[in-house]
Structure formats: structure tokens, C-alpha cells
Coordinates of C-alpha atoms and ligand atoms in Angstrom, one line a residue:
X1 CA 15.7 -32.5 3.5
X2 CA 15.1 -29.4 4.9
X3 CA 19.5 -27.7 4.8
X4 CA 19.7 -24.9 7.8
X5 CA 22.9 -23.9 7.0
X6 CA 24.5 -23.5 2.4
X7 CA 27.7 -25.5 4.1
X8 CA 25.1 -29.1 4.6
X9 CA 24.5 -29.1 1.4
X10 CA 26.0 -32.1 -0.5
X11 CA 25.9 -29.9 -3.7
X12 CA 26.5 -26.4 -5.5
X13 CA 25.1 -28.0 -8.2
X14 CA 21.3 -28.6 -9.4
X15 CA 19.3 -29.5 -12.2
X16 CA 16.6 -26.4 -11.0
X17 CA 17.2 -23.9 -8.1
X18 CA 14.6 -22.5 -6.3
X19 CA 13.8 -19.4 -5.1
X20 CA 11.5 -19.2 -3.4
X21 CA 9.8 -22.3 -1.0
X22 CA 5.3 -21.0 -1.0
X23 CA 3.0 -21.2 -2.7
X24 CA 3.5 -22.6 -6.3
X25 CA 7.4 -23.6 -5.2
X26 CA 6.6 -25.5 -2.6
X27 CA 4.6 -26.7 -6.0
X28 CA 7.5 -27.0 -8.0
X29 CA 9.8 -28.2 -4.9
X30 CA 6.9 -31.6 -5.7
X31 CA 6.7 -32.0 -9.1
X32 CA 10.1 -32.1 -10.4
X33 CA 12.0 -34.2 -8.7
X34 CA 9.1 -36.9 -9.2
X35 CA 11.6 -37.6 -11.9
X36 CA 14.3 -38.8 -9.8
X37 CA 16.8 -38.4 -12.2
X38 CA 16.6 -34.7 -11.8
X39 CA 17.8 -32.7 -8.6
X40 CA 16.2 -29.9 -6.6
X41 CA 17.4 -27.1 -4.7
X42 CA 14.9 -24.9 -3.3
X43 CA 16.4 -21.6 -1.7
X44 CA 13.4 -19.8 0.9
X45 CA 14.4 -16.8 3.3
X46 CA 12.0 -17.8 6.4
X47 CA 12.5 -20.6 8.4
X48 CA 11.2 -24.0 8.6
X49 CA 7.0 -23.7 10.8
X50 CA 7.7 -27.2 12.8
X51 CA 6.4 -26.2 15.8
X52 CA 5.4 -23.1 15.2
X53 CA 1.6 -23.5 16.9
X54 CA -0.3 -19.9 16.2
X55 CA 1.2 -21.0 12.2
X56 CA -0.4 -24.1 12.5
X57 CA -4.4 -22.7 14.5
X58 CA -6.5 -21.4 11.7
X59 CA -8.6 -19.3 13.5
X60 CA -5.3 -17.1 15.0
X61 CA -4.9 -16.7 11.9
X62 CA -5.8 -12.7 12.1
X63 CA -2.5 -13.1 14.6
X64 CA 0.8 -14.2 12.6
X65 CA 0.9 -11.0 10.5
X66 CA 0.6 -8.0 9.2
X67 CA 4.5 -6.8 11.1
X68 CA 5.7 -9.9 13.2
X69 CA 9.0 -12.2 12.7
X70 CA 6.7 -14.9 10.3
X71 CA 5.5 -11.7 8.3
X72 CA 8.4 -10.2 5.8
X73 CA 7.1 -5.9 7.3
X74 CA 6.9 -3.9 4.5
X75 CA 4.9 -1.6 3.2
X76 CA 4.0 1.0 -0.3
X77 CA 4.6 3.9 -0.2
X78 CA 1.8 7.4 0.1
X79 CA -0.8 6.2 -1.0
X80 CA -2.4 9.6 -2.5
X81 CA -5.9 8.6 -2.2
X82 CA -5.7 6.8 0.8
X83 CA -5.5 9.8 2.7
X84 CA -1.5 9.7 1.5
X85 CA -1.2 6.8 4.7
X86 CA 1.3 4.1 4.0
X87 CA 0.6 0.6 4.4
X88 CA 0.1 -2.7 5.4
X89 CA 2.5 -4.9 2.9
X90 CA 2.0 -8.6 4.2
X91 CA 3.1 -11.8 2.8
X92 CA 4.8 -14.9 4.5
X93 CA 8.6 -14.9 5.6
X94 CA 8.7 -18.5 6.7
X95 CA 8.9 -22.0 4.3
X96 CA 5.2 -22.0 3.0
X97 CA 5.2 -18.0 1.9
X98 CA 1.7 -16.5 2.5
X99 CA 0.0 -19.8 2.9
X100 CA 1.8 -20.0 6.3
X101 CA -0.3 -17.3 7.2
X102 CA -2.7 -16.4 4.8
X103 CA -6.9 -16.9 6.6
X104 CA -6.6 -20.0 4.3
X105 CA -9.7 -19.6 2.2
X106 CA -10.7 -21.4 -1.4
X107 CA -11.1 -19.3 -4.4
X108 CA -10.7 -20.6 -7.7
X109 CA -12.4 -17.8 -9.0
X110 CA -14.5 -18.2 -12.2
X111 CA -14.5 -20.3 -15.4
X112 CA -13.9 -16.9 -16.7
X113 CA -10.9 -15.7 -15.0
X114 CA -9.0 -18.5 -16.4
X115 CA -10.8 -18.3 -20.0
X116 CA -10.1 -14.8 -19.6
X117 CA -6.3 -15.5 -19.0
X118 CA -6.5 -18.0 -22.2
X119 CA -7.4 -15.4 -24.4
X120 CA -4.9 -12.1 -23.2
X121 CA -2.1 -14.9 -23.9
X122 CA -4.2 -16.7 -26.3
X123 CA -3.2 -19.7 -25.2
X124 CA -5.9 -22.4 -25.0
X125 CA -4.2 -24.2 -22.0
X126 CA -5.0 -21.5 -19.6
X127 CA -9.4 -22.5 -20.3
X128 CA -11.2 -23.3 -17.8
X129 CA -11.6 -26.8 -18.8
X130 CA -8.5 -27.4 -19.7
X131 CA -7.5 -26.3 -16.8
X132 CA -9.4 -28.7 -14.9
X133 CA -7.0 -31.4 -14.3
X134 CA -4.8 -28.8 -12.6
X135 CA -6.8 -28.6 -9.8
X136 CA -7.8 -31.9 -9.2
X137 CA -3.6 -32.9 -8.9
X138 CA -4.0 -29.5 -6.1
X139 CA -7.5 -30.1 -4.8
X140 CA -8.6 -32.9 -2.0
X141 CA -11.6 -32.2 0.2
X142 CA -11.4 -34.1 3.0
X143 CA -14.0 -33.7 5.8
X144 CA -14.4 -30.9 8.1
X145 CA -13.8 -31.0 12.3
X146 CA -17.6 -31.5 12.7
X147 CA -18.0 -33.7 9.7
X148 CA -19.9 -31.2 8.7
X149 CA -20.2 -33.0 4.3
X150 CA -23.2 -31.0 2.9
X151 CA -22.3 -27.8 2.1
X152 CA -20.5 -27.2 -1.0
X153 CA -21.4 -29.6 -4.4
X154 CA -18.7 -32.6 -4.6
X155 CA -18.9 -33.4 -8.3
X156 CA -17.2 -30.0 -9.1
X157 CA -13.7 -31.3 -6.5
X158 CA -11.4 -33.5 -6.3
X159 CA -10.3 -35.8 -4.0
X160 CA -6.5 -37.3 -4.8
X161 CA -5.2 -34.1 -5.0
X162 CA -2.2 -32.8 -2.3
X163 CA -3.6 -30.0 -0.1
X164 CA -6.4 -30.0 1.0
X165 CA -9.4 -28.4 1.5
X166 CA -12.5 -28.1 3.7
X167 CA -15.3 -26.9 4.7
X168 CA -16.3 -25.2 8.1
X169 CA -15.4 -27.2 11.3
X170 CA -17.4 -24.8 13.6
X171 CA -20.0 -23.1 12.6
X172 CA -21.7 -19.9 12.9
X173 CA -25.4 -20.2 13.1
X174 CA -26.0 -16.8 14.1
X175 CA -24.8 -16.3 11.6
X176 CA -25.3 -18.3 9.0
X177 CA -28.8 -18.9 9.5
X178 CA -29.2 -15.0 8.9
X179 CA -26.6 -15.0 6.4
X180 CA -29.0 -18.0 4.6
X181 CA -32.4 -16.2 5.4
X182 CA -32.0 -13.1 3.3
X183 CA -31.1 -15.6 0.5
X184 CA -34.1 -16.1 0.7
X185 CA -34.9 -13.0 0.9
X186 CA -33.9 -11.0 -2.3
X187 CA -33.0 -11.6 -5.4
X188 CA -30.3 -9.5 -5.7
X189 CA -28.6 -11.6 -2.9
X190 CA -28.4 -14.9 -4.7
X191 CA -27.9 -18.1 -2.5
X192 CA -24.8 -20.2 -3.8
X193 CA -24.5 -24.1 -3.4
X194 CA -20.6 -24.0 -3.8
X195 CA -18.9 -21.0 -5.5
X196 CA -15.5 -22.9 -6.8
X197 CA -18.0 -24.1 -9.2
X198 CA -16.9 -22.3 -12.2
X199 CA -19.5 -20.1 -11.8
X200 CA -19.3 -17.8 -7.9
X201 CA -22.0 -15.2 -8.4
X202 CA -23.5 -14.7 -5.0
X203 CA -23.5 -15.8 -0.9
X204 CA -22.4 -19.0 0.2
X205 CA -20.0 -21.4 2.9
X206 CA -16.8 -20.9 3.1
X207 CA -14.1 -23.8 1.9
X208 CA -10.5 -23.3 3.3
X209 CA -7.2 -25.3 2.8
X210 CA -6.8 -26.8 6.0
X211 CA -6.7 -30.5 7.2
X212 CA -8.5 -32.4 10.8
X213 CA -8.2 -28.7 12.5
X214 CA -5.4 -27.5 11.2
X215 CA -3.9 -25.2 8.0
X216 CA -3.3 -27.0 5.5
X217 CA 0.0 -24.5 3.6
X218 CA 2.6 -25.8 0.9
X219 CA 5.0 -27.2 3.4
X220 CA 2.3 -28.7 5.6
X221 CA 1.2 -30.3 1.5
X222 CA 3.5 -30.3 -0.7
X223 CA 6.4 -30.6 1.7
X224 CA 4.9 -33.2 3.2
X225 CA 6.5 -35.2 5.3
X226 CA 6.0 -38.2 2.0
X227 CA 8.0 -36.2 0.0
X228 CA 10.4 -33.7 1.6
X229 CA 12.4 -37.1 2.4
X230 CA 13.4 -37.7 -1.6
X231 CA 16.9 -38.1 -2.1
X232 CA 16.7 -35.1 -5.8
X233 CA 14.6 -32.8 -2.6
X234 CA 16.9 -30.2 -1.2
X235 CA 15.1 -27.4 0.9
X236 CA 17.5 -24.4 2.5
X237 CA 15.8 -21.7 4.5
X238 CA 17.0 -19.1 6.0
X239 CA 18.7 -18.2 2.9
X240 CA 17.8 -15.1 1.0
X241 CA 18.6 -14.6 -2.6
X242 CA 19.8 -11.9 -4.0
X243 CA 21.0 -11.8 -7.5
X244 CA 21.3 -14.1 -11.0
X245 CA 23.4 -14.1 -12.4
X246 CA 24.4 -15.7 -16.2
X247 CA 26.3 -17.9 -17.3
X248 CA 29.8 -15.6 -18.5
X249 CA 29.8 -11.9 -18.4
X250 CA 27.7 -10.9 -22.3
X251 CA 25.6 -14.0 -22.2
X252 CA 21.9 -14.1 -21.0
X253 CA 21.1 -17.8 -19.9
X254 CA 21.1 -16.7 -16.2
X255 CA 22.6 -20.4 -14.7
X256 CA 23.5 -19.4 -10.9
X257 CA 22.2 -17.7 -7.7
X258 CA 23.2 -15.6 -5.0
X259 CA 22.8 -15.9 -1.9
X260 CA 22.9 -14.6 1.6
X261 CA 22.7 -16.4 4.8
X262 CA 23.8 -13.2 7.6
X263 CA 22.8 -10.4 5.4
X264 CA 25.0 -9.5 3.3
X265 CA 28.4 -10.2 5.8
X266 CA 28.9 -13.3 3.1
X267 CA 27.6 -14.1 -0.5
X268 CA 27.3 -17.1 -1.9
X269 CA 26.4 -18.9 -5.8
X270 CA 24.3 -22.0 -6.5
X271 CA 24.1 -23.6 -10.0
X272 CA 20.7 -24.3 -12.0
X273 CA 22.2 -26.6 -14.8
X274 CA 19.0 -26.6 -16.5
X275 CA 16.4 -23.5 -15.6
X276 CA 16.5 -21.3 -11.7
X277 CA 13.1 -20.2 -11.2
X278 CA 11.5 -16.9 -9.5
X279 CA 8.4 -18.5 -7.4
X280 CA 9.1 -15.5 -4.9
X281 CA 6.6 -13.9 -5.3
X282 CA 4.9 -10.4 -7.0
X283 CA 7.0 -8.8 -4.8
X284 CA 10.1 -10.3 -4.6
X285 CA 10.2 -11.4 -8.0
X286 CA 10.7 -8.5 -10.2
X287 CA 13.1 -7.5 -7.3
X288 CA 15.6 -10.2 -8.1
X289 CA 14.9 -9.9 -11.3
X290 CA 15.5 -6.0 -11.2
X291 CA 18.0 -6.9 -9.2
X292 CA 20.2 -9.5 -11.5
X293 CA 20.0 -6.6 -14.6
X294 CA 16.4 -6.9 -16.0
X295 CA 14.0 -5.3 -16.4
X296 CA 13.7 -1.1 -17.9
X297 CA 17.3 0.0 -18.5
X298 CA 16.1 3.5 -18.4
X299 CA 15.7 3.0 -14.3
X300 CA 18.7 0.9 -14.0
X301 CA 20.5 2.8 -15.5
X302 CA 19.2 6.0 -12.8
X303 CA 20.4 2.9 -10.0
X304 CA 23.3 2.2 -11.1
X305 CA 22.3 -1.2 -11.9
X306 CA 23.9 -2.6 -15.1
X307 CA 21.1 -3.2 -17.9
X308 CA 21.5 -7.6 -18.7
X309 CA 17.6 -7.6 -20.4
X310 CA 15.8 -4.5 -21.0
X311 CA 12.1 -5.7 -20.5
X312 CA 10.3 -2.4 -19.2
X313 CA 7.6 -4.2 -18.0
X314 CA 9.2 -6.3 -15.0
X315 CA 7.7 -4.5 -11.9
X316 CA 4.7 -3.4 -13.3
X317 CA 1.0 -3.5 -14.1
X318 CA 1.4 -3.9 -9.6
X319 CA -2.7 -5.0 -8.7
X320 CA -4.0 -5.5 -5.9
X321 CA -7.8 -5.7 -3.5
X322 CA -8.8 -2.5 -2.3
X323 CA -10.4 -3.4 1.8
X324 CA -12.3 -1.7 3.0
X325 CA -13.6 -2.8 7.4
X326 CA -17.4 -2.1 7.0
X327 CA -17.9 -4.4 10.9
X328 CA -21.5 -3.8 12.8
X329 CA -22.3 -4.0 16.6
X330 CA -24.9 -7.4 17.4
X331 CA -26.9 -8.4 19.5
X332 CA -25.2 -11.9 19.8
X333 CA -23.2 -13.8 22.9
X334 CA -22.1 -15.8 20.1
X335 CA -19.6 -14.7 17.6
X336 CA -16.6 -15.3 17.1
X337 CA -15.4 -12.1 19.5
X338 CA -16.0 -13.8 22.8
X339 CA -12.6 -15.6 23.3
X340 CA -11.2 -12.1 22.5
X341 CA -13.0 -10.5 25.5
X342 CA -12.4 -13.3 28.0
X343 CA -9.4 -14.7 28.8
X344 CA -11.0 -18.1 30.6
X345 CA -13.0 -18.3 27.4
X346 CA -9.6 -18.7 25.2
X347 CA -7.9 -20.9 27.4
X348 CA -10.9 -23.2 27.5
X349 CA -10.8 -23.3 23.4
X350 CA -6.8 -23.7 23.2
X351 CA -6.8 -27.0 25.2
X352 CA -9.8 -28.1 23.5
X353 CA -7.5 -27.0 20.2
X354 CA -4.9 -28.7 21.2
X355 CA -6.1 -32.1 22.6
X356 CA -8.7 -32.8 19.8
X357 CA -8.5 -29.9 17.3
X358 CA -12.3 -29.1 17.3
X359 CA -13.9 -26.1 18.8
X360 CA -13.7 -22.9 17.9
X361 CA -9.9 -22.6 17.0
X362 CA -10.0 -25.2 14.5
X363 CA -11.6 -22.4 11.2
X364 CA -9.9 -19.2 9.2
X365 CA -11.9 -16.0 11.2
X366 CA -15.0 -16.3 7.4
X367 CA -17.9 -17.9 7.8
X368 CA -19.7 -17.1 4.5
X369 CA -18.4 -14.6 1.1
X370 CA -20.5 -13.5 -1.2
X371 CA -19.5 -12.4 -4.8
X372 CA -21.4 -10.2 -6.3
X373 CA -22.2 -7.5 -9.0
X374 CA -22.5 -4.1 -9.3
X375 CA -25.5 -2.2 -11.1
X376 CA -24.7 -2.2 -14.9
X377 CA -26.0 0.8 -16.1
X378 CA -24.6 3.0 -14.1
X379 CA -23.6 5.6 -16.4
X380 CA -19.7 4.9 -15.2
X381 CA -19.5 0.9 -17.5
X382 CA -20.3 3.5 -21.0
X383 CA -17.2 5.4 -20.1
X384 CA -15.3 2.5 -18.3
X385 CA -16.8 -0.5 -20.2
X386 CA -16.6 -3.6 -17.3
X387 CA -12.7 -4.6 -16.8
X388 CA -14.8 -7.4 -14.6
X389 CA -13.6 -10.8 -16.8
X390 CA -16.7 -12.2 -17.8
X391 CA -20.7 -11.6 -17.5
X392 CA -20.2 -14.7 -14.5
X393 CA -17.7 -12.9 -12.8
X394 CA -18.0 -10.6 -9.5
X395 CA -17.6 -7.1 -9.2
X396 CA -16.7 -7.2 -5.1
X397 CA -17.1 -9.3 -2.2
X398 CA -18.3 -9.7 0.8
X399 CA -16.5 -11.8 4.0
X400 CA -19.2 -12.9 6.6
X401 CA -17.0 -12.9 9.8
X402 CA -16.3 -12.0 13.2
X403 CA -16.1 -8.5 11.0
X404 CA -17.9 -7.9 7.3
X405 CA -15.8 -6.6 4.9
X406 CA -15.7 -5.8 1.9
X407 CA -13.1 -5.5 -1.2
X408 CA -13.2 -5.5 -5.0
X409 CA -11.2 -6.2 -7.6
X410 CA -9.6 -3.2 -8.8
X411 CA -8.6 -2.1 -11.9
X412 CA -5.1 0.3 -11.3
X413 CA -2.3 0.0 -12.3
X414 CA 1.1 0.3 -10.1
X415 CA 4.6 -0.2 -9.6
X416 CA 7.3 -2.1 -7.0
X417 CA 10.5 -0.5 -8.3
X418 CA 14.0 -0.6 -5.8
X419 CA 14.2 1.8 -4.6
X420 CA 18.8 1.2 -4.3
X421 CA 21.2 -1.3 -5.4
X422 CA 21.3 -2.9 -2.4
X423 CA 19.1 -6.5 -2.9
X424 CA 19.1 -6.5 0.6
X425 CA 17.4 -3.5 0.7
X426 CA 13.3 -3.4 0.7
X427 CA 11.3 -2.2 -2.8
X428 CA 8.9 0.9 -3.6
X429 CA 5.5 -0.8 -2.8
X430 CA 3.4 1.5 -4.7
X431 CA 0.0 0.6 -5.1
X432 CA -1.5 3.9 -6.0
X433 CA -4.3 1.9 -4.9
X434 CA -8.1 3.2 -5.3
X435 CA -7.0 5.8 -7.1
X436 CA -9.2 5.4 -10.8
X437 CA -12.8 6.4 -10.0
X438 CA -14.1 2.8 -10.9
X439 CA -12.6 1.9 -8.4
X440 CA -14.1 4.5 -6.1
X441 CA -17.4 3.2 -7.8
X442 CA -18.1 -0.3 -7.4
X443 CA -16.4 -0.2 -3.3
X444 CA -19.2 3.0 -2.6
X445 CA -21.7 -0.7 -4.5
X446 CA -20.5 -2.7 -2.0
X447 CA -20.5 -0.8 1.3
X448 CA -24.5 0.1 -0.1
X449 CA -25.0 -3.3 -1.2
X450 CA -24.8 -4.5 2.0
X451 CA -26.5 -1.9 3.8
X452 CA -29.7 -3.9 1.2
X453 CA -28.5 -6.8 2.3
X454 CA -29.4 -5.5 6.0
X455 CA -31.6 -4.5 5.8
X456 CA -33.5 -7.6 5.1
X457 CA -36.3 -9.3 7.6
X458 CA -33.6 -11.8 8.2
X459 CA -31.9 -10.0 10.9
X460 CA -34.7 -7.2 12.6
X461 CA -33.4 -7.1 16.4
X462 CA -29.3 -8.2 14.8
X463 CA -27.6 -5.2 13.7
X464 CA -27.3 -3.2 17.2
X465 CA -24.5 0.0 15.0
X466 CA -22.6 0.3 12.3
X467 CA -18.2 1.5 12.3
X468 CA -19.6 4.3 9.6
X469 CA -22.4 5.8 8.7
X470 CA -21.1 7.6 6.4
X471 CA -23.8 8.0 2.4
X472 CA -23.0 10.7 0.1
X473 CA -20.2 9.6 -2.4
X474 CA -17.9 11.9 -1.0
X475 CA -18.5 10.8 2.5
X476 CA -17.9 7.2 2.3
X477 CA -14.5 8.7 -0.5
X478 CA -13.1 9.9 3.3
X479 CA -14.8 6.7 4.3
X480 CA -12.4 4.6 2.1
X481 CA -9.0 6.8 2.3
X482 CA -9.7 6.7 6.4
X483 CA -10.1 3.1 6.3
X484 CA -8.8 1.2 3.8
X485 CA -6.0 -0.9 3.0
X486 CA -4.9 -4.4 0.8
X487 CA -6.8 -7.9 1.3
X488 CA -2.5 -9.4 1.1
X489 CA -3.3 -10.1 -2.9
X490 CA -0.6 -8.4 -5.3
X491 CA -1.0 -10.0 -8.8
X492 CA 1.0 -8.8 -11.9
X493 CA 5.0 -7.9 -11.8
X494 CA 5.4 -10.0 -13.9
X495 CA 2.8 -11.0 -16.4
X496 CA 2.4 -13.4 -18.1
X497 CA 1.4 -12.4 -22.3
X498 CA 1.7 -14.2 -25.6
X499 CA 4.4 -14.4 -27.5
X500 CA 6.1 -12.1 -29.2
X501 CA 4.3 -9.8 -27.8
X502 CA 5.9 -5.6 -26.9
X503 CA 4.7 -6.0 -23.3
X504 CA 4.3 -8.2 -19.8
X505 CA 8.0 -9.5 -18.7
X506 CA 6.7 -14.2 -19.0
X507 CA 5.4 -16.0 -22.2
X508 CA 2.1 -18.6 -21.7
X509 CA 5.0 -21.2 -20.7
X510 CA 6.4 -18.5 -17.4
X511 CA 9.3 -18.0 -19.2
X512 CA 11.5 -14.9 -19.0
X513 CA 10.5 -12.9 -22.5
X514 CA 14.2 -12.7 -23.8
X515 CA 16.2 -14.4 -22.1
X516 CA 17.7 -17.7 -20.8
X517 CA 17.2 -20.5 -18.5
X518 CA 15.2 -18.6 -16.4
X519 CA 11.1 -18.8 -14.9
X520 CA 8.9 -17.0 -13.8
X521 CA 6.1 -19.0 -11.4
X522 CA 3.8 -17.2 -9.2
X523 CA 1.2 -15.1 -9.1
X524 CA 3.5 -12.4 -10.3
X525 CA 2.5 -13.7 -13.4
X526 CA -1.2 -13.2 -13.9
X527 CA -1.8 -10.8 -15.5
X528 CA -5.7 -9.4 -14.2
X529 CA -5.9 -10.6 -10.8
X530 CA -7.9 -12.8 -10.4
X531 CA -11.8 -12.3 -9.5
X532 CA -10.5 -14.7 -5.8
X533 CA -8.5 -15.1 -2.7
X534 CA -5.1 -15.7 -5.2
X535 CA -3.3 -18.6 -3.9
X536 CA -6.0 -21.2 -5.2
X537 CA -4.9 -20.1 -8.5
X538 CA -1.9 -19.7 -8.1
X539 CA -1.6 -23.3 -6.7
X540 CA -3.4 -24.2 -10.0
X541 CA -0.6 -21.8 -12.0
X542 CA 2.1 -23.8 -10.0
X543 CA 0.6 -27.0 -11.3
X544 CA 0.5 -26.7 -14.7
X545 CA 4.0 -24.6 -14.5
X546 CA 5.4 -28.3 -13.3
X547 CA 3.9 -30.3 -16.8
X548 CA 4.8 -27.1 -19.2
X549 CA 8.2 -27.6 -17.2
X550 CA 8.8 -31.8 -17.0
X551 CA 8.0 -30.8 -21.2
X552 CA 10.3 -29.0 -22.0
X553 CA 12.8 -31.5 -20.5
X554 CA 11.1 -34.6 -21.4
X555 CA 13.4 -37.1 -21.5
X556 CA 16.8 -35.0 -20.6
X557 CA 19.2 -37.6 -17.1
X558 CA 21.7 -35.1 -17.9
Ligands
LIG1 C1 -1.9 -12.1 5.7 C2 -2.5 -12.5 4.3 C3 -3.4 -13.8 3.8 C4 -3.8 -14.1 2.9 N1 -4.9 -15.0 2.9 C5 -5.6 -16.1 2.1 C6 -6.7 -16.3 1.9 O1 -7.4 -16.7 2.9 N2 -7.6 -16.9 0.5 C7 -6.3 -17.1 -0.4 O2 -6.7 -17.2 -1.2 N3 -5.0 -16.4 -0.5 C8 -5.3 -15.3 1.0 N4 -4.0 -14.8 0.2 C9 -3.3 -14.5 -0.5 C10 -1.7 -16.1 -0.9 O3 -1.2 -16.9 0.3 C11 -1.0 -15.4 -1.6 O4 -1.9 -16.2 -3.2 C12 -0.5 -17.1 -2.5 O5 0.4 -16.7 -1.2 C13 0.8 -16.8 -3.5 O6 1.7 -16.9 -3.8 P1 3.4 -17.2 -4.8 O7 3.9 -18.9 -4.7 O8 3.1 -15.9 -5.2 O9 3.8 -16.3 -3.0 P2 3.9 -17.4 -1.3 O10 3.5 -17.9 -1.1 O11 3.5 -15.6 -0.8 O12 5.5 -17.7 -1.4 C14 6.6 -17.0 -1.6 C15 7.9 -17.2 -0.5 O13 9.6 -15.8 -1.1 C16 9.8 -16.6 -0.5 N5 10.4 -15.4 -1.0 C17 10.8 -13.9 -1.3 N6 12.5 -13.4 -1.7 C18 12.9 -14.3 -1.6 C19 14.4 -13.9 -1.6 N7 14.5 -12.6 -2.2 N8 14.5 -15.1 -1.8 C20 14.4 -16.5 -1.2 N9 12.9 -16.5 -0.2 C21 12.6 -15.7 -0.4 C22 8.5 -16.0 0.4 O14 9.9 -15.2 1.7 C23 8.6 -16.9 0.6 O15 8.4 -18.4 1.3 C24 -2.8 -13.5 2.1 C25 -1.7 -14.2 1.8 C26 -1.7 -13.3 2.6 C27 0.0 -12.6 3.2

């Protein structure tokens, strides 16, 4: 059941306490109570999502973050390579976490990503071949609002998992037909029938976490009506975890979770008899670890926080995909922007969605997506090597939608640090965005590649003007400095590394190194940023985590 107040809970001790009811947290909230002997508590800082229409309408995604009541409303420290701008850092503040506010794009990433994860961690269980069953447990492919069933390869999809995935239910032929024609006009831009097959290079149709015209967040799917009533599943909302506490002074076994529901006026505690699992995401999981005394002892001492376990990698290696808008005025009255200009039309399509769950509001903004590689003969590859996950992994992505956007993977490592010793204060988030020469090079390549694409005959008469005519390296870098931001995929602040490694925060089974009864399971544990929008990789990761946790406690019914 969902509880709004700590006092409503019938017990204050549970087998598992999960911090954060987002993507990863809700997968565990679903899978662990499959064992009827285990009691599970999820503690979520945000509120429930019932009856919040704007969270359910896919096309409203751009309006629900950043800087709304569904967002944590963080921003970065001034970014040197972005003319010292602080950029917004959107994070879901609601049950479902960021899956309640994200753009719903469903991309697993290339097989290379998972094979690299296996090789970095030394755990073959992470290879593409071995994670396929977890993809199947997560995905439930279904027909979109308009019955479209041809634009995907059924042989690489699952129809039996929990979270719904669908094709676009309201096509935009003006854009789609031109994109497809362009893929036939130049070998530089191959067509990709299904980018979730393990090989994603090329341009193809978007798949999205939508069901029957509505957002399918982890709160809708993994906490759906058939699951939330389980007697051993408890979800406490509007409750913020501040610290984790050890069993007793001097111990490194974490068994108690401290939380507040009134912004720190009072604090409560719950006990986990088996494990605490942090699923608060790349910014808040390290934040909670640091406030609990797990982190770099020098930094903690400076802030007056007592070190329980010295683990220097906590909060380091923060990596985000840089993103620049690259939009064009087009010669068409048939774009997703029309309703923004015409209030009567906006009302008409809202009425259609309300009545039938059809029409332009059934889709998230991206219409088609391209995954492409930069020209590897450039001398920069001699200096930096190729940091991509493999030859079948993209260096940059195009998103064709209401805007035409570009984002790239990043090799820059930033940091998440504490600002003060007060767990309710915001952390210091430093992406170091575009501070690497290689990242700037890739973004320039992406813009130039986009221009080559749009100069193909497919677009004749369609493009009227571009938002930027920046051409030289210097002009483009200045355009990025003024316009780049993150695409809300921060990862790697509690990175997974081989057992016994001198770096990293968790072992390949998510156990926090050097402490007991504590795991981190969320996007913070990817040691490298996935070549994908990060929700599907996080769902997959959490599905495997559930099995690993079950293995640890197999047969334990105490
Ligand atoms: C605006 C936006 C757009 C995005 N678009 C896409 C997209 O189109 N496709 C895609 O694949 N990915 C997208 N993403 C990224 C994707 O949603 C995330 O990768 C994914 O949600 C990460 O899952 P997670 O479990 O690590 O964290 P989350 O899903 O963010 O869950 C973390 C949860 O922990 C809670 N929490 C945090 N701290 C505490 C605390 N101290 N106490 C209690 N609860 C706490 C949070 O409120 C949140 O509910 C987007 C993200 C955003 C923000």
C-alpha cells in the first residue's frame, strides 16, 4: 500500500528498505516482495502521481521539468566551458522518479555498452547475451494508439515484461518521410529498422514507454494495481531520507535509515533487517552516502562529518550527455509546434486525448532518432583513442522532433560534492561539461553531420532557416558555450568496479565496497555513461540487481 505519513506504517522494521521510488527502486519494490516472506519498505521523497494529468500526457513532457513541483530543481555549479553558466539539472520528484517526468524514449543502447560493462567489472553476467532475459522481464511491447505495428522488429522484443514500450501513436509524415528518404540518399546516414536490437547505428523510429496513449512510468507499471496491494509491500511518500546509520558505533553494517517528512523539524528511523538499498539516483545516492560517512575522508572531515568508511570514489566520475538545440524553421504547417501557436487547437487535441487517448498528445516529442559515429580518421583519435564502447556504438545522437537536437556521449568526469553537513542542503553538482577537447570535437562533428544530412535532396524546400550559422570551430564552440546543457542522464557517481578494485563504489553485485548490508542500485552505478537514453539501461540493471539480491538471501525466511 501507499502511505502518506510515517505514523500510518504498521511496523518500523522491514527486511529491505529501498531509498527512492524511481526507475530502479520500483523494479526492486516489485521483485523483492515476490517472496511473500520478505517485507519491503520504499521511501520516496516526492508525492504520489494519481490524478496528475500532465504527468500522464506524453506530449506534455517538456512542461513537467525543469523547475516545477515534480522536479528537485537542482542546477550545476558555474561551468567553465559554458561561459560560466549554471545549467538546470532536472530530476523527478514524484513516485516513479525521473520516469514520471522524462521524455519516455526507450533505448537499450548497443550490445557494446553491456559487453564493455562486463569487461570493466569482470562479470560476464553483464554481457549483452546474458542481460537479454532482464530486458525481457522489463519490456512489454504493445501496439500504439494508431495500431502501428510495422516499424519495429518483433524478434528482438518482449511482450511479457512489466513496463510498456510502444511505437509512436501519432506519426509526423512531414518529418518522417524526409528522414527516411535522406537515409536512402546518403550512405553516411543508414536506416536502422530497430535501434534496440543490440546494434543501434543509423536513423530509425522512436520507441517510447507509453501504453494506450499514456505515460508508462515505473510507478504506473511496476507499482501497478496488481502489485501495490501486496501485503508485504509498503511505500511511504513525501518522506526524505537524510542519513543511513550503522547498527552500533564502530560498526560498518548499515541497518537504520533516518528520514524526515517536515523538512527536518523532526526525524524518524526505520530498520532494515536484511539490507538497505539506495536507489535515489546519481545525485542523491552519493549525497546520502556522503552524509552517512561513506566517502573521501578528507572531504568529509573538512565538513565535520565523521567518516565511517573511507571510499574516495563516492560522487566522483559524474558524467552527463552534453546537448545542444539545433533547430530549424521549416516550410510546413504540419509540425508538432502548431498547437503551441493556436489555443483553440491546443484545447481540441487535449479534448481528444481526454476522451479517447488518441491524437498528437499520445507521443513524447522525439519523432525519429539517429545514432552516428564521427570520422575516425581525424587526428584527435590518435591523441584520445576512441572512447566509445565499440565500433558499433555511436559518438553522437540526433533527435528529430519538435526541435532537431544533437547530443553526444561524454568523456568528461565531473563531481558531486557536499556543500554543507546539512543533509537537506543541495549538493554541488559539477559536470565539467564540454571541458574536454574531445567532447567539443564530437559536438562540432555532430552539427556538421546534421548540416550534411539537411543538405540532401529530401529536404529541398522544407528548411527555411537555422538557429545558428556558426561555422568555424571557434564559432561553434562559442555557440555551445552559450547553448549547451545536459540531457538529464547523469551517471557514474557510485560506479561499479571489479571486486577488490582500488576504485569504484560498488561491486558488480551492487554491494557497497567495504561496508555491510548496503547496496546502491540505480543509474549512479554505471561506470561509463550508456550510449543511450538512460532509463532502459537502468531498468535492465535493476532487474538483474533484484535477482542478485534474491540469490544472496535465497532460503532465508527469517
Ligand atoms: C527531464 C528528464 C527527461 C529524461 N528523458 C529520458 C528519456 O526520454 N529516455 C530515457 O531513457 N531516459 C530519460 N531520462 C533519464 C531517466 O529517466 C533516468 O535515467 C532514470 O529515471 C534513472 O533511474 P534512477 O532509478 O537512477 O533514478 P530516478 O528514476 O530519478 O529515481 C530516484 C528516486 O529517488 C528519489 N529520492 C532521491 N533522493 C531521495 C531521498 N533522499 N529520500 C527519498 N527519496 C529520494 C527521487 O525523488 C526519485 O523518485 C530523463 C530524465 C529527466 C529528468
